[in-house]
Coordinates of N, CA and C in Angstrom, one line a residue:
M1 N -94.3 -88.1 16.3 CA -95.3 -88.4 17.3 C -96.4 -89.3 16.6
T2 N -96.7 -90.3 17.1 CA -97.7 -91.3 16.5 C -99.1 -90.9 17.1
S3 N -100.1 -91.0 16.3 CA -101.5 -90.7 16.7 C -102.2 -92.0 16.7
T4 N -103.2 -92.1 17.6 CA -104.0 -93.3 17.7 C -105.5 -92.9 17.4
T5 N -106.2 -93.7 16.7 CA -107.5 -93.4 16.3 C -108.5 -93.8 17.5
P6 N -109.2 -92.8 18.0 CA -110.0 -93.2 19.2 C -111.1 -94.3 18.8
R7 N -111.4 -95.1 19.8 CA -112.4 -96.1 19.6 C -113.8 -95.5 19.3
K8 N -114.5 -96.1 18.4 CA -115.8 -95.6 18.2 C -116.7 -96.1 19.4
P9 N -117.8 -95.4 19.7 CA -118.6 -95.8 20.8 C -119.3 -97.1 20.5
V10 N -119.8 -97.7 21.6 CA -120.7 -98.8 21.6 C -122.1 -98.3 21.8
H11 N -123.0 -98.7 21.1 CA -124.4 -98.3 21.1 C -125.2 -99.4 21.8
L12 N -125.9 -99.0 22.9 CA -126.8 -99.9 23.6 C -128.2 -99.5 23.4
A13 N -129.0 -100.4 22.8 CA -130.4 -100.1 22.6 C -131.2 -100.1 24.0
V14 N -132.0 -99.2 24.2 CA -132.8 -99.1 25.4 C -134.3 -98.8 25.0
Y15 N -135.2 -99.5 25.7 CA -136.6 -99.3 25.3 C -137.4 -99.7 26.5
D16 N -138.7 -99.4 26.5 CA -139.5 -99.9 27.6 C -139.5 -101.4 27.8
T17 N -139.5 -101.9 28.9 CA -139.4 -103.3 29.3 C -138.0 -103.9 29.0
F18 N -137.0 -103.1 28.8 CA -135.7 -103.5 28.7 C -135.2 -104.3 29.9
A19 N -134.6 -105.5 29.6 CA -134.1 -106.4 30.5 C -132.8 -105.9 31.2
D20 N -132.9 -105.4 32.4 CA -131.8 -104.6 33.0 C -130.5 -105.5 33.1
W21 N -130.7 -106.7 33.5 CA -129.6 -107.6 33.9 C -128.7 -108.2 32.8
E22 N -129.2 -108.0 31.5 CA -128.6 -108.8 30.4 C -127.3 -108.2 29.8
T23 N -127.1 -107.0 30.1 CA -125.8 -106.4 29.5 C -124.9 -105.8 30.5
G24 N -125.1 -105.9 31.8 CA -124.3 -105.2 32.7 C -122.8 -105.6 32.7
H25 N -122.5 -106.9 32.5 CA -121.1 -107.3 32.4 C -120.5 -106.7 31.2
T26 N -121.2 -106.7 30.0 CA -120.7 -106.3 28.8 C -120.3 -104.8 28.8
T27 N -121.3 -104.0 29.2 CA -121.1 -102.6 29.2 C -120.1 -102.1 30.2
A28 N -120.1 -102.7 31.4 CA -119.2 -102.3 32.4 C -117.7 -102.5 32.0
Y29 N -117.5 -103.7 31.4 CA -116.1 -104.0 31.1 C -115.6 -103.4 29.8
L30 N -116.6 -103.1 28.8 CA -116.2 -102.3 27.7 C -115.9 -100.9 28.1
A31 N -116.6 -100.3 29.0 CA -116.3 -99.0 29.5 C -114.9 -99.0 30.2
R32 N -114.6 -100.0 30.9 CA -113.3 -100.1 31.5 C -112.2 -100.2 30.5
A33 N -112.5 -100.8 29.4 CA -111.5 -100.9 28.3 C -111.4 -99.7 27.4
G34 N -112.2 -98.6 27.7 CA -112.1 -97.4 27.0 C -113.1 -97.1 26.0
Y35 N -114.2 -97.9 25.9 CA -115.3 -97.6 25.0 C -116.3 -96.7 25.7
E36 N -116.7 -95.7 25.0 CA -117.9 -94.9 25.4 C -119.1 -95.7 25.1
I37 N -120.1 -95.8 26.1 CA -121.3 -96.5 26.0 C -122.4 -95.5 25.8
R38 N -123.1 -95.5 24.6 CA -124.1 -94.6 24.3 C -125.4 -95.3 24.2
T39 N -126.5 -94.8 24.9 CA -127.7 -95.5 24.9 C -128.5 -94.9 23.7
V40 N -129.4 -95.8 23.1 CA -130.1 -95.5 21.9 C -131.5 -95.9 22.1
G41 N -132.5 -94.9 22.2 CA -133.9 -95.2 22.3 C -134.7 -95.1 21.1
P42 N -135.9 -95.5 21.1 CA -136.8 -95.2 19.9 C -136.9 -93.8 19.6
T43 N -136.9 -92.9 20.6 CA -136.8 -91.5 20.5 C -135.9 -91.0 21.7
L44 N -135.9 -89.7 21.9 CA -135.2 -89.3 23.1 C -136.0 -89.3 24.4
E45 N -137.2 -89.8 24.3 CA -138.0 -89.9 25.5 C -137.6 -90.9 26.5
T46 N -137.7 -90.7 27.7 CA -137.2 -91.6 28.8 C -137.9 -92.9 28.7
V47 N -137.2 -94.0 28.8 CA -137.7 -95.3 28.9 C -137.6 -96.0 30.2
T48 N -138.5 -97.0 30.5 CA -138.5 -97.6 31.8 C -138.2 -99.1 31.6
T49 N -137.2 -99.6 32.4 CA -136.8 -101.0 32.2 C -137.7 -101.9 33.0
I50 N -137.6 -103.2 32.8 CA -138.4 -104.2 33.6 C -138.2 -104.0 35.1
G51 N -137.0 -103.5 35.6 CA -136.8 -103.3 37.0 C -137.2 -102.0 37.4
G52 N -137.9 -101.2 36.5 CA -138.4 -100.0 37.0 C -137.4 -98.8 36.9
L53 N -136.2 -99.0 36.4 CA -135.2 -97.9 36.2 C -135.6 -97.1 35.0
R54 N -135.4 -95.8 35.1 CA -135.7 -94.9 34.0 C -134.4 -94.5 33.4
I55 N -134.3 -94.6 32.1 CA -133.1 -94.3 31.3 C -133.5 -93.2 30.3
Q56 N -132.7 -92.1 30.2 CA -132.8 -91.1 29.3 C -131.8 -91.4 28.1
P57 N -132.3 -91.8 27.0 CA -131.4 -92.2 25.8 C -130.5 -91.0 25.4
D58 N -129.3 -91.3 25.0 CA -128.4 -90.3 24.5 C -128.7 -90.0 23.1
L59 N -129.3 -91.0 22.3 CA -129.6 -90.8 20.9 C -130.9 -91.4 20.6
A60 N -131.5 -90.9 19.5 CA -132.7 -91.6 19.0 C -132.2 -92.6 17.9
L61 N -132.9 -93.6 17.7 CA -132.5 -94.7 16.8 C -132.2 -94.1 15.4
D62 N -133.0 -93.2 14.9 CA -132.8 -92.8 13.5 C -131.5 -91.9 13.3
G63 N -130.9 -91.6 14.5 CA -129.6 -90.8 14.4 C -128.4 -91.6 14.5
V64 N -128.6 -93.0 14.6 CA -127.4 -93.9 14.8 C -127.0 -94.4 13.4
R65 N -125.7 -94.3 13.1 CA -125.1 -94.8 11.9 C -124.0 -95.9 12.2
P66 N -124.0 -96.9 11.4 CA -123.0 -98.0 11.6 C -121.6 -97.4 11.6
E67 N -121.3 -96.5 10.7 CA -119.9 -96.0 10.5 C -119.5 -95.2 11.7
D68 N -120.4 -94.9 12.6 CA -120.0 -94.2 13.8 C -120.0 -95.1 15.1
S69 N -120.0 -96.4 14.9 CA -120.2 -97.3 16.0 C -119.2 -98.5 15.9
S70 N -118.8 -99.0 17.1 CA -118.1 -100.2 17.2 C -119.0 -101.5 17.3
L71 N -120.2 -101.2 17.9 CA -121.1 -102.4 18.2 C -122.5 -101.8 18.5
L72 N -123.5 -102.6 18.1 CA -124.9 -102.3 18.6 C -125.3 -103.6 19.4
I73 N -125.7 -103.3 20.6 CA -126.2 -104.3 21.5 C -127.7 -104.2 21.7
L74 N -128.4 -105.3 21.4 CA -129.9 -105.4 21.5 C -130.2 -106.4 22.7
T75 N -130.9 -105.9 23.7 CA -131.3 -106.7 24.8 C -132.7 -107.2 24.7
G76 N -133.0 -108.2 25.6 CA -134.3 -108.6 25.7 C -135.3 -107.5 26.2
A77 N -136.6 -107.8 25.9 CA -137.6 -106.9 26.4 C -139.0 -107.6 26.1
D78 N -140.0 -107.3 26.9 CA -141.3 -107.9 26.7 C -141.8 -107.5 25.3
L79 N -141.5 -106.3 25.0 CA -142.0 -105.7 23.7 C -141.6 -106.5 22.4
W80 N -140.6 -107.2 22.5 CA -140.2 -108.0 21.3 C -141.3 -109.0 21.0
D81 N -141.9 -109.5 22.0 CA -142.9 -110.5 21.7 C -144.4 -110.1 21.8
T82 N -144.6 -108.9 22.2 CA -146.0 -108.4 22.4 C -146.4 -107.4 21.4
S83 N -145.5 -106.8 20.6 CA -145.8 -105.8 19.6 C -144.8 -105.7 18.5
D84 N -145.0 -104.8 17.6 CA -144.0 -104.6 16.6 C -143.2 -103.3 16.9
D85 N -143.3 -102.8 18.1 CA -142.7 -101.5 18.4 C -141.2 -101.6 18.2
L86 N -140.5 -102.7 18.5 CA -139.1 -102.7 18.4 C -138.5 -103.2 17.1
A87 N -139.4 -103.5 16.1 CA -139.0 -103.9 14.8 C -138.0 -102.9 14.1
P88 N -138.1 -101.6 14.4 CA -137.0 -100.7 13.8 C -135.6 -101.0 14.3
F89 N -135.5 -101.6 15.6 CA -134.2 -101.9 16.0 C -133.6 -103.1 15.3
A90 N -134.4 -104.0 14.9 CA -134.0 -105.2 14.1 C -133.6 -104.7 12.7
R91 N -134.3 -103.8 12.2 CA -133.9 -103.2 10.9 C -132.6 -102.5 11.0
K92 N -132.3 -101.8 12.1 CA -131.1 -101.1 12.3 C -130.0 -102.2 12.4
A93 N -130.3 -103.3 13.0 CA -129.2 -104.4 13.1 C -128.9 -104.9 11.8
R94 N -129.9 -104.9 10.9 CA -129.5 -105.3 9.4 C -128.6 -104.3 8.8
E95 N -128.9 -103.0 9.1 CA -128.1 -102.0 8.5 C -126.6 -102.1 9.0
F96 N -126.4 -102.4 10.3 CA -125.1 -102.6 10.9 C -124.4 -103.8 10.2
L97 N -125.1 -104.9 10.2 CA -124.5 -106.1 9.6 C -124.1 -106.0 8.2
D98 N -125.0 -105.3 7.5 CA -124.7 -105.0 6.0 C -123.4 -104.1 5.8
A99 N -123.2 -103.3 6.9 CA -122.0 -102.4 6.8 C -120.8 -103.0 7.5
G100 N -120.9 -104.3 7.9 CA -119.8 -105.0 8.5 C -119.5 -104.6 9.9
V101 N -120.6 -104.0 10.6 CA -120.3 -103.6 12.1 C -121.1 -104.6 13.0
P102 N -120.4 -105.0 14.1 CA -121.0 -106.1 14.9 C -122.3 -105.7 15.6
V103 N -123.1 -106.7 15.8 CA -124.3 -106.7 16.5 C -124.3 -107.8 17.5
A104 N -124.7 -107.5 18.8 CA -124.9 -108.5 19.8 C -126.3 -108.5 20.3
A105 N -127.0 -109.6 20.3 CA -128.4 -109.7 20.7 C -128.7 -110.9 21.7
I106 N -129.4 -110.6 22.7 CA -129.7 -111.5 23.7 C -131.1 -111.6 24.0
C107 N -131.6 -112.8 24.4 CA -133.0 -113.0 24.9 C -134.0 -112.6 23.7
G108 N -135.0 -111.9 24.0 CA -136.0 -111.6 23.0 C -135.5 -110.9 21.9
A109 N -134.4 -110.2 21.9 CA -133.9 -109.5 20.7 C -133.5 -110.6 19.6
T110 N -133.2 -111.8 20.0 CA -132.9 -112.8 19.0 C -134.2 -113.1 18.2
A111 N -135.4 -113.1 18.8 CA -136.6 -113.3 18.1 C -136.8 -112.1 17.1
G112 N -136.5 -110.9 17.6 CA -136.6 -109.8 16.6 C -135.8 -109.9 15.4
L113 N -134.5 -110.4 15.6 CA -133.6 -110.6 14.5 C -134.2 -111.8 13.6
A114 N -134.8 -112.7 14.2 CA -135.3 -113.9 13.4 C -136.5 -113.3 12.5
R115 N -137.3 -112.5 13.1 CA -138.4 -112.0 12.3 C -137.9 -111.1 11.1
E116 N -136.8 -110.5 11.3 CA -136.2 -109.6 10.4 C -135.4 -110.5 9.3
G117 N -135.3 -111.8 9.5 CA -134.6 -112.6 8.5 C -133.1 -112.7 8.7
L118 N -132.6 -112.1 9.8 CA -131.2 -112.1 10.0 C -130.5 -113.4 10.5
L119 N -131.4 -114.3 11.0 CA -130.9 -115.6 11.5 C -131.1 -116.7 10.4
D120 N -131.6 -116.4 9.3 CA -132.0 -117.5 8.4 C -130.7 -118.2 7.9
D121 N -129.6 -117.4 7.7 CA -128.4 -117.9 7.1 C -127.2 -117.8 8.0
R122 N -127.4 -117.6 9.3 CA -126.3 -117.5 10.3 C -126.5 -118.4 11.4
S123 N -125.5 -119.0 11.9 CA -125.6 -119.8 13.2 C -125.9 -118.9 14.2
H124 N -126.7 -119.4 15.2 CA -127.3 -118.6 16.3 C -127.8 -119.4 17.4
T125 N -128.1 -118.8 18.5 CA -128.8 -119.4 19.6 C -129.8 -118.4 20.2
S126 N -130.5 -118.9 21.2 CA -131.5 -118.1 21.9 C -131.9 -118.9 23.2
A127 N -133.1 -118.6 23.7 CA -133.5 -119.3 24.9 C -133.7 -120.8 24.6
V128 N -134.5 -121.1 23.7 CA -134.7 -122.5 23.2 C -135.1 -122.4 21.7
S129 N -134.9 -123.5 21.0 CA -135.1 -123.5 19.6 C -136.6 -123.2 19.2
F130 N -137.5 -123.8 20.0 CA -138.9 -123.6 19.6 C -139.4 -122.1 19.9
Y131 N -138.7 -121.4 20.8 CA -139.0 -120.0 20.9 C -138.8 -119.2 19.6
L132 N -137.7 -119.5 18.9 CA -137.5 -118.8 17.7 C -138.4 -119.5 16.6
A133 N -138.6 -120.7 16.6 CA -139.4 -121.4 15.6 C -140.8 -120.7 15.6
A134 N -141.3 -120.2 16.7 CA -142.6 -119.6 16.8 C -142.7 -118.3 16.0
T135 N -141.5 -117.8 15.6 CA -141.5 -116.5 14.8 C -141.8 -116.9 13.3
G136 N -141.7 -118.1 13.0 CA -141.9 -118.5 11.5 C -140.6 -118.3 10.7
Y137 N -139.5 -118.1 11.3 CA -138.2 -117.9 10.6 C -137.8 -119.1 9.8
K138 N -136.8 -119.0 8.9 CA -136.3 -120.1 8.2 C -135.0 -120.6 8.5
G139 N -134.5 -120.2 9.7 CA -133.1 -120.6 10.1 C -133.1 -121.7 11.1
G140 N -134.1 -122.5 11.4 CA -134.0 -123.5 12.4 C -132.8 -124.4 12.3
E141 N -132.4 -124.7 11.0 CA -131.3 -125.7 10.8 C -129.9 -125.0 11.3
R142 N -129.9 -123.7 11.5 CA -128.8 -123.1 11.9 C -128.7 -122.8 13.4
Y143 N -129.8 -123.3 14.1 CA -129.8 -123.1 15.6 C -128.8 -123.9 16.3
V144 N -128.1 -123.4 17.2 CA -127.0 -124.1 18.0 C -127.4 -124.1 19.5
D145 N -127.4 -125.2 20.1 CA -127.7 -125.3 21.5 C -126.4 -125.0 22.3
A146 N -126.2 -123.6 22.6 CA -125.0 -123.2 23.2 C -125.3 -121.9 24.0
D147 N -124.3 -121.6 24.9 CA -124.6 -120.4 25.7 C -124.6 -119.2 25.0
A148 N -123.7 -119.0 24.0 CA -123.7 -117.9 23.0 C -123.0 -118.3 21.8
V149 N -123.4 -117.7 20.7 CA -122.8 -118.1 19.4 C -122.4 -116.8 18.7
T150 N -121.3 -116.9 18.0 CA -120.7 -115.8 17.1 C -120.7 -116.4 15.7
D151 N -121.3 -115.7 14.8 CA -121.3 -116.0 13.3 C -120.9 -114.8 12.6
G152 N -119.6 -114.6 12.2 CA -119.2 -113.4 11.6 C -119.2 -112.3 12.5
K153 N -120.1 -111.2 12.2 CA -120.2 -110.1 13.1 C -121.5 -110.1 14.0
L154 N -122.1 -111.2 14.0 CA -123.3 -111.3 14.8 C -123.1 -112.3 16.0
I155 N -123.4 -111.8 17.2 CA -123.5 -112.6 18.4 C -124.9 -112.7 18.9
T156 N -125.2 -114.0 19.3 CA -126.6 -114.2 19.9 C -126.4 -115.0 21.2
A157 N -127.3 -114.8 22.1 CA -127.2 -115.5 23.4 C -128.6 -115.6 24.0
G158 N -128.7 -116.6 24.9 CA -130.1 -116.8 25.5 C -130.2 -116.0 26.8
P159 N -131.3 -115.9 27.4 CA -131.6 -114.9 28.4 C -130.8 -115.2 29.8
T160 N -130.4 -116.4 29.9 CA -129.7 -116.8 31.2 C -128.1 -116.6 30.9
E161 N -127.6 -116.1 29.9 CA -126.2 -116.1 29.5 C -125.6 -114.7 29.3
P162 N -125.9 -113.8 30.2 CA -125.2 -112.4 30.1 C -123.7 -112.5 30.1
V163 N -123.1 -113.4 30.9 CA -121.7 -113.5 31.0 C -121.1 -114.1 29.6
A164 N -121.9 -115.0 29.1 CA -121.3 -115.6 27.8 C -121.5 -114.6 26.7
L165 N -122.5 -113.8 26.8 CA -122.7 -112.7 25.8 C -121.4 -111.8 25.9
A166 N -121.1 -111.4 27.1 CA -119.9 -110.5 27.3 C -118.7 -111.2 26.7
R167 N -118.5 -112.4 27.1 CA -117.3 -113.1 26.6 C -117.2 -113.0 25.1
E168 N -118.2 -113.3 24.3 CA -118.2 -113.2 22.9 C -118.0 -111.8 22.4
V169 N -118.5 -110.8 23.0 CA -118.3 -109.4 22.6 C -116.8 -109.1 22.8
F170 N -116.3 -109.5 24.0 CA -114.8 -109.1 24.3 C -113.9 -109.9 23.2
R171 N -114.3 -111.1 22.9 CA -113.5 -111.8 21.9 C -113.6 -111.1 20.5
L172 N -114.7 -110.8 20.1 CA -114.9 -110.1 18.8 C -114.2 -108.8 18.7
L173 N -114.3 -108.0 19.7 CA -113.7 -106.7 19.7 C -112.2 -106.7 20.2
G174 N -111.7 -107.8 20.6 CA -110.4 -107.9 21.0 C -110.0 -107.3 22.3
V175 N -111.0 -107.2 23.2 CA -110.9 -106.6 24.5 C -110.0 -107.5 25.4
Y176 N -110.4 -108.8 25.4 CA -109.6 -109.8 26.1 C -109.4 -111.0 25.1
E177 N -108.4 -111.7 25.3 CA -108.1 -112.8 24.4 C -107.5 -113.9 25.2
G178 N -107.5 -115.1 24.6 CA -106.8 -116.3 25.1 C -107.1 -116.6 26.6
E179 N -106.0 -116.8 27.3 CA -106.1 -117.1 28.8 C -106.8 -116.1 29.6
V180 N -106.6 -114.8 29.2 CA -107.3 -113.8 30.0 C -108.8 -113.8 29.8
L181 N -109.2 -114.0 28.5 CA -110.6 -114.1 28.3 C -111.2 -115.3 29.0
D182 N -110.6 -116.4 28.9 CA -111.1 -117.6 29.6 C -111.1 -117.4 31.1
A183 N -110.2 -116.7 31.7 CA -110.1 -116.5 33.1 C -111.3 -115.5 33.5
W184 N -111.5 -114.5 32.7 CA -112.6 -113.6 33.0 C -113.9 -114.3 33.0
Y185 N -114.2 -115.2 32.0 CA -115.4 -115.9 31.9 C -115.5 -116.9 33.2
R186 N -114.5 -117.6 33.5 CA -114.5 -118.5 34.6 C -114.8 -117.8 35.9
L187 N -114.2 -116.6 36.1 CA -114.4 -115.8 37.3 C -115.9 -115.4 37.4
F188 N -116.5 -114.9 36.4 CA -117.8 -114.3 36.5 C -118.9 -115.3 36.3
H189 N -118.6 -116.5 35.6 CA -119.6 -117.5 35.4 C -119.5 -118.5 36.4
D190 N -118.3 -118.9 36.9 CA -118.1 -120.0 37.7 C -117.6 -119.7 39.1
S191 N -117.3 -118.4 39.3 CA -116.7 -117.9 40.6 C -115.4 -118.7 40.9
D192 N -114.6 -118.9 39.9 CA -113.4 -119.6 40.1 C -112.3 -118.7 40.6
P193 N -111.8 -119.0 41.8 CA -110.8 -118.2 42.5 C -109.5 -118.1 41.7
E194 N -109.1 -119.3 41.1 CA -107.9 -119.3 40.3 C -107.9 -118.3 39.1
A195 N -109.1 -118.2 38.6 CA -109.3 -117.2 37.5 C -109.0 -115.8 37.9
Y196 N -109.3 -115.5 39.1 CA -109.0 -114.1 39.7 C -107.5 -113.9 39.6
A197 N -106.7 -114.9 40.1 CA -105.3 -114.8 40.0 C -104.7 -114.5 38.7
V198 N -105.3 -115.2 37.7 CA -104.8 -115.0 36.3 C -105.1 -113.6 35.9
L199 N -106.2 -113.0 36.2 CA -106.6 -111.7 35.8 C -105.7 -110.7 36.6
E200 N -105.4 -110.9 37.8 CA -104.5 -110.0 38.6 C -103.2 -110.0 38.0
A201 N -102.7 -111.2 37.6 CA -101.3 -111.2 37.0 C -101.3 -110.5 35.7
A202 N -102.4 -110.4 34.9 CA -102.5 -109.8 33.7 C -102.8 -108.3 33.8
G203 N -103.0 -107.9 35.0 CA -103.3 -106.4 35.3 C -104.7 -106.0 35.0
Q204 N -105.6 -107.1 35.0 CA -107.0 -106.8 34.7 C -107.9 -106.7 36.0

């Protein structure tokens, strides 16, 4: 009898002013692919999203270890730009990347990573280049004007690109590949009916 190693969970950071819409595609399809999604808050106290949804975190940030995770997802939030409250999440991202565990960041979370110095030597994207430039970071020459960018184990995306963020996550984790990955993106980004047929044929 052969045994399979269960997939490690995906950790989704949640905090007050969390941008609800930015990770729905990613977490839904990771869950469908067999990943457990565990929410991580600053503490175990309930947080409230921009849309007014209340989330009870599964874990507090200080209890999350890279070796227990497949991926850390950081979403946008007003707090990234109005306080230092979320800086511990950027430091946790450094811990993950140092351990070779992927991190995906979208919207304001990219600014948090910039302030932490994690974008100085990695290709990356965000909303616009001058948004990150305002952080004073040193990685401006590595900025790429694209929907989403993967450099090694780090994925970055702008606030209008939740589908592209998901595409890069699926590629990095091997959830979808090749024609199926392309079809998934075309279906959800472009509403391409031909893409649906490709996914149906692949059993997705």
